[in-house]
Amino acid sequence: MGDKALVLGGGGSGGIGWLAGMLYGLLESGVDLSDADVVIGTSAGSSVGAQLASGRLTLLELYQRQLGPQSGELSGRLGVGAYARYAWATLTSRTPEDYGRKIGRMALAARTPDEASRRYAIESRLASPEWPARSLRMPAVDTATGELRVFDKDSAVPLVDAMAASCAVPGAWPPVTIDGRRWMDGGTHSPANAHLAAGYARVVVLAPVAAGGGPLASAAEQGRRLTEHGAKVTVITPDRTAKQSFGRNPLDLSVRAAAARAGRKQAAIHAAEAAEVWQG
């Protein structure tokens, strides 16, 4: 199984930028997280995780990708009605699956770009279309049942489809059809899905979205549970400057560069705690 797990949470375009900046900033401070035995990426984290795990990009190159034009990409936006549905589902759901079923209905009914356009945009992010040799796990949620499924290289699903499913923000992007079912953003189960790192001894969680809500566990809560089971864990979330860099619409591509710079700058503050977990 290995020893080290890197968990990359969701957070839209801003989250992608912040994660890339954080990874490069930590490297500059002497902490290289690219040697993780498993990379668990949810939504934005699946995008960064796939590029990292491919082995075809250095962390500097991954960071620099966030600073230039996002060729082939699409900006998204959630309307007021979508936010209201999220709030209603949070208040009225007792389990992540119950929440997922309610949000799944919204996802299926929403007006969004078509699946093919979104798939092309996701494919443009990949350094390689093939699943990497390293363990890479991407959670997504079934729109009908609300249940979580984790895609990996043994799932017999193309990498781009697994990543598109994990990144399919309900209300902004279309659910992704895999094996005759419709799948949506893994963040619909929890913002980081750090519980999937159970069994690993050293876990670093980079979570662009710090909070949970209702039945959805926060990254910090999941980190505490891993610690209770004997793992060494640190959970890092955006500081005030980084949160401001995300803007009012974290799905807007234009925020990615500022978020990347903010993540890089913030990384120095967390280097010691990350090193203690990762390097012992």
XYZ file of C-alpha atoms in Angstrom:
280
model
C 0.000 0.000 0.000
C 2.777 2.412 0.769
C 3.291 4.982 3.482
C 2.458 8.468 2.181
C -0.899 9.820 0.983
C -1.383 13.228 -0.599
C -4.996 14.434 -0.504
C -5.977 17.303 -2.822
C -9.441 18.728 -2.235
C -11.926 20.542 -4.438
C -12.333 24.271 -4.988
C -12.919 25.239 -8.618
C -10.406 27.129 -10.750
C -9.209 29.014 -7.707
C -8.614 25.705 -5.976
C -6.553 24.408 -8.901
C -4.343 27.481 -8.772
C -3.935 27.392 -4.994
C -3.066 23.687 -4.966
C -0.423 24.104 -7.663
C 1.028 27.115 -5.894
C 1.045 25.338 -2.542
C 2.805 22.272 -3.957
C 5.498 24.378 -5.609
C 5.869 26.656 -2.601
C 6.355 23.674 -0.295
C 9.009 22.325 -2.663
C 10.808 25.666 -2.478
C 10.777 25.267 1.305
C 12.266 21.778 1.090
C 9.129 19.634 1.210
C 8.527 17.597 -1.956
C 5.068 16.010 -1.882
C 5.409 14.604 -5.399
C 6.778 11.309 -4.052
C 3.408 10.342 -2.550
C 2.512 6.662 -2.732
C -1.080 7.620 -3.514
C -2.650 10.848 -4.739
C -6.335 11.287 -3.857
C -7.841 14.129 -5.867
C -11.374 15.495 -5.628
C -12.683 17.924 -8.250
C -9.957 20.600 -8.547
C -7.708 18.125 -6.770
C -8.301 15.487 -9.429
C -7.061 17.921 -12.070
C -3.896 18.803 -10.174
C -3.470 15.221 -9.015
C -3.585 13.815 -12.537
C -0.961 16.269 -13.734
C 1.250 15.586 -10.719
C 0.931 11.797 -10.859
C 1.668 11.700 -14.597
C 5.341 12.340 -13.866
C 5.525 14.488 -17.002
C 5.467 17.849 -15.248
C 7.735 19.232 -12.587
C 6.072 21.141 -9.769
C 7.500 24.329 -11.258
C 5.891 23.528 -14.618
C 2.608 22.704 -12.907
C 2.737 26.054 -11.121
C 3.663 27.959 -14.271
C 0.706 26.408 -16.100
C -1.601 28.336 -13.789
C -0.087 31.705 -14.640
C -0.724 31.733 -18.388
C -3.816 31.540 -20.623
C -6.029 28.510 -19.973
C -6.313 27.239 -23.544
C -9.352 25.062 -24.245
C -10.877 25.744 -20.829
C -14.347 27.018 -19.930
C -15.308 29.383 -17.133
C -18.301 28.369 -15.054
C -20.761 30.042 -12.730
C -23.406 28.947 -10.255
C -26.665 30.888 -10.201
C -28.582 32.063 -7.151
C -31.025 29.172 -7.547
C -28.209 26.615 -7.415
C -26.800 28.107 -4.222
C -30.283 27.983 -2.705
C -30.591 24.288 -3.562
C -27.211 23.591 -1.992
C -28.286 25.362 1.186
C -31.609 23.522 1.290
C -29.947 20.140 0.787
C -27.407 20.918 3.514
C -30.119 21.770 6.022
C -32.436 18.860 5.189
C -30.020 15.937 4.715
C -28.802 13.535 7.365
C -26.203 11.644 5.333
C -23.885 12.453 2.413
C -25.899 10.032 0.283
C -29.176 11.813 1.071
C -27.510 15.122 0.243
C -26.099 13.643 -2.972
C -29.488 12.450 -4.185
C -30.989 15.915 -3.711
C -28.096 17.670 -5.411
C -28.082 14.988 -8.106
C -31.604 15.923 -9.149
C -30.488 19.525 -9.503
C -27.425 18.477 -11.482
C -29.501 16.494 -13.972
C -31.992 19.331 -14.471
C -29.492 22.197 -14.750
C -28.700 23.987 -17.989
C -24.994 23.499 -18.590
C -22.525 23.134 -21.469
C -22.837 19.751 -23.164
C -20.784 16.769 -22.047
C -18.582 16.772 -25.150
C -17.504 20.402 -24.696
C -16.745 19.851 -21.050
C -14.820 16.656 -21.812
C -12.643 18.546 -24.286
C -11.914 21.207 -21.660
C -10.933 18.568 -19.099
C -8.746 16.747 -21.631
C -6.833 19.975 -22.302
C -5.541 19.873 -18.702
C -3.980 16.431 -18.941
C -0.254 15.963 -19.375
C -1.056 12.427 -20.585
C -4.389 10.752 -21.448
C -3.306 7.516 -19.770
C -3.670 6.556 -16.138
C -0.281 6.933 -14.451
C 1.590 4.002 -12.971
C 1.418 5.681 -9.562
C -1.762 5.180 -7.550
C -4.210 7.976 -8.399
C -7.743 7.955 -7.004
C -10.608 10.223 -8.080
C -13.933 10.146 -6.214
C -17.242 11.015 -7.876
C -20.875 10.728 -6.770
C -23.767 8.885 -8.449
C -26.502 11.446 -9.196
C -29.249 8.862 -8.642
C -28.108 7.169 -5.439
C -25.813 9.787 -3.915
C -23.209 7.078 -3.368
C -19.480 7.685 -3.671
C -17.373 5.782 -6.175
C -13.604 6.013 -6.454
C -12.141 5.758 -9.952
C -8.583 4.530 -10.478
C -6.507 2.771 -13.125
C -8.273 -0.528 -12.370
C -11.756 0.907 -13.000
C -11.652 0.332 -16.784
C -12.692 3.976 -17.259
C -10.681 6.483 -19.341
C -8.751 8.946 -17.196
C -10.410 11.959 -18.813
C -13.892 10.623 -17.994
C -13.001 9.869 -14.387
C -11.539 13.348 -14.006
C -14.521 15.000 -15.703
C -16.855 13.142 -13.336
C -14.895 14.176 -10.250
C -14.922 17.803 -11.520
C -18.622 17.935 -12.539
C -19.812 20.703 -10.198
C -23.627 20.346 -9.967
C -25.405 23.298 -11.495
C -22.345 24.478 -13.433
C -21.112 21.440 -15.384
C -22.964 18.432 -16.824
C -22.914 15.083 -15.027
C -20.660 12.587 -16.799
C -21.984 9.345 -18.249
C -19.941 6.286 -17.241
C -21.192 2.710 -17.382
C -24.728 3.922 -18.091
C -24.886 6.075 -14.956
C -24.483 9.832 -14.415
C -21.724 11.027 -12.128
C -21.048 14.379 -10.490
C -18.411 16.154 -8.446
C -16.764 14.106 -5.690
C -17.031 17.167 -3.464
C -20.735 16.377 -3.193
C -19.697 13.705 -0.684
C -17.125 15.836 1.150
C -14.899 18.721 0.062
C -11.653 16.736 0.368
C -12.587 13.051 0.866
C -9.567 12.666 3.132
C -11.168 9.564 4.637
C -9.961 7.718 1.530
C -6.415 7.971 2.925
C -7.281 5.513 5.706
C -4.486 2.989 6.160
C -1.644 5.344 5.207
C 0.799 6.361 7.914
C 1.580 9.883 6.681
C -1.121 12.091 5.206
C -0.912 15.656 3.944
C -4.267 17.198 3.076
C -4.374 20.357 0.950
C -7.991 21.512 1.052
C -9.018 24.654 -0.879
C -12.462 24.393 0.784
C -11.991 24.199 4.533
C -15.595 23.868 5.684
C -17.959 20.934 5.523
C -21.606 21.587 6.276
C -24.627 19.546 7.314
C -23.815 15.887 6.678
C -20.587 16.642 4.786
C -17.421 16.270 6.848
C -14.804 18.993 6.719
C -11.204 18.213 5.847
C -10.183 18.975 9.436
C -12.749 16.555 10.827
C -11.607 13.810 8.471
C -7.998 14.565 9.390
C -8.806 14.161 13.088
C -10.368 10.780 12.430
C -7.261 9.615 10.553
C -5.116 10.798 13.465
C -7.273 8.859 15.913
C -6.446 5.731 13.917
C -2.713 6.300 14.223
C -1.773 8.326 11.142
C 0.396 11.425 11.192
C -1.732 14.077 9.478
C -1.639 17.743 8.619
C -4.526 19.606 7.002
C -3.682 22.853 5.215
C -6.391 25.258 4.053
C -6.252 28.705 2.394
C -5.346 31.701 4.507
C -7.202 34.991 4.267
C -5.200 36.276 1.300
C -5.695 33.042 -0.615
C -9.437 33.048 0.050
C -9.639 36.590 -1.300
C -7.764 35.522 -4.435
C -10.552 33.045 -5.239
C -12.923 35.984 -5.769
C -16.687 35.720 -5.688
C -16.714 33.038 -8.367
C -14.046 30.366 -7.847
C -15.102 28.698 -11.125
C -13.842 31.723 -13.076
C -10.610 30.901 -14.902
C -9.296 34.417 -14.349
C -8.717 33.778 -10.628
C -6.343 30.874 -11.150
C -3.102 32.865 -11.436
C -3.734 34.974 -8.322
C -4.696 31.873 -6.361
C -1.510 30.115 -7.484
C 0.634 33.017 -6.306
C -1.232 33.126 -3.001
C -0.727 29.388 -2.475
C 2.982 29.658 -3.228
C 3.395 32.477 -0.730
C 1.342 30.723 1.967
C 3.318 27.479 1.648
C 6.317 28.788 3.585
C 4.139 29.163 6.683
C 3.194 25.480 6.605
C 6.490 23.940 5.483
C 7.566 22.838 8.962
C 4.305 21.051 9.783
C 4.244 19.383 6.358
C 7.870 18.276 6.737
C 7.180 16.805 10.172
C 4.453 14.611 8.736
C 6.041 13.782 5.395
C 9.691 13.395 6.357
C 9.388 12.303 9.986
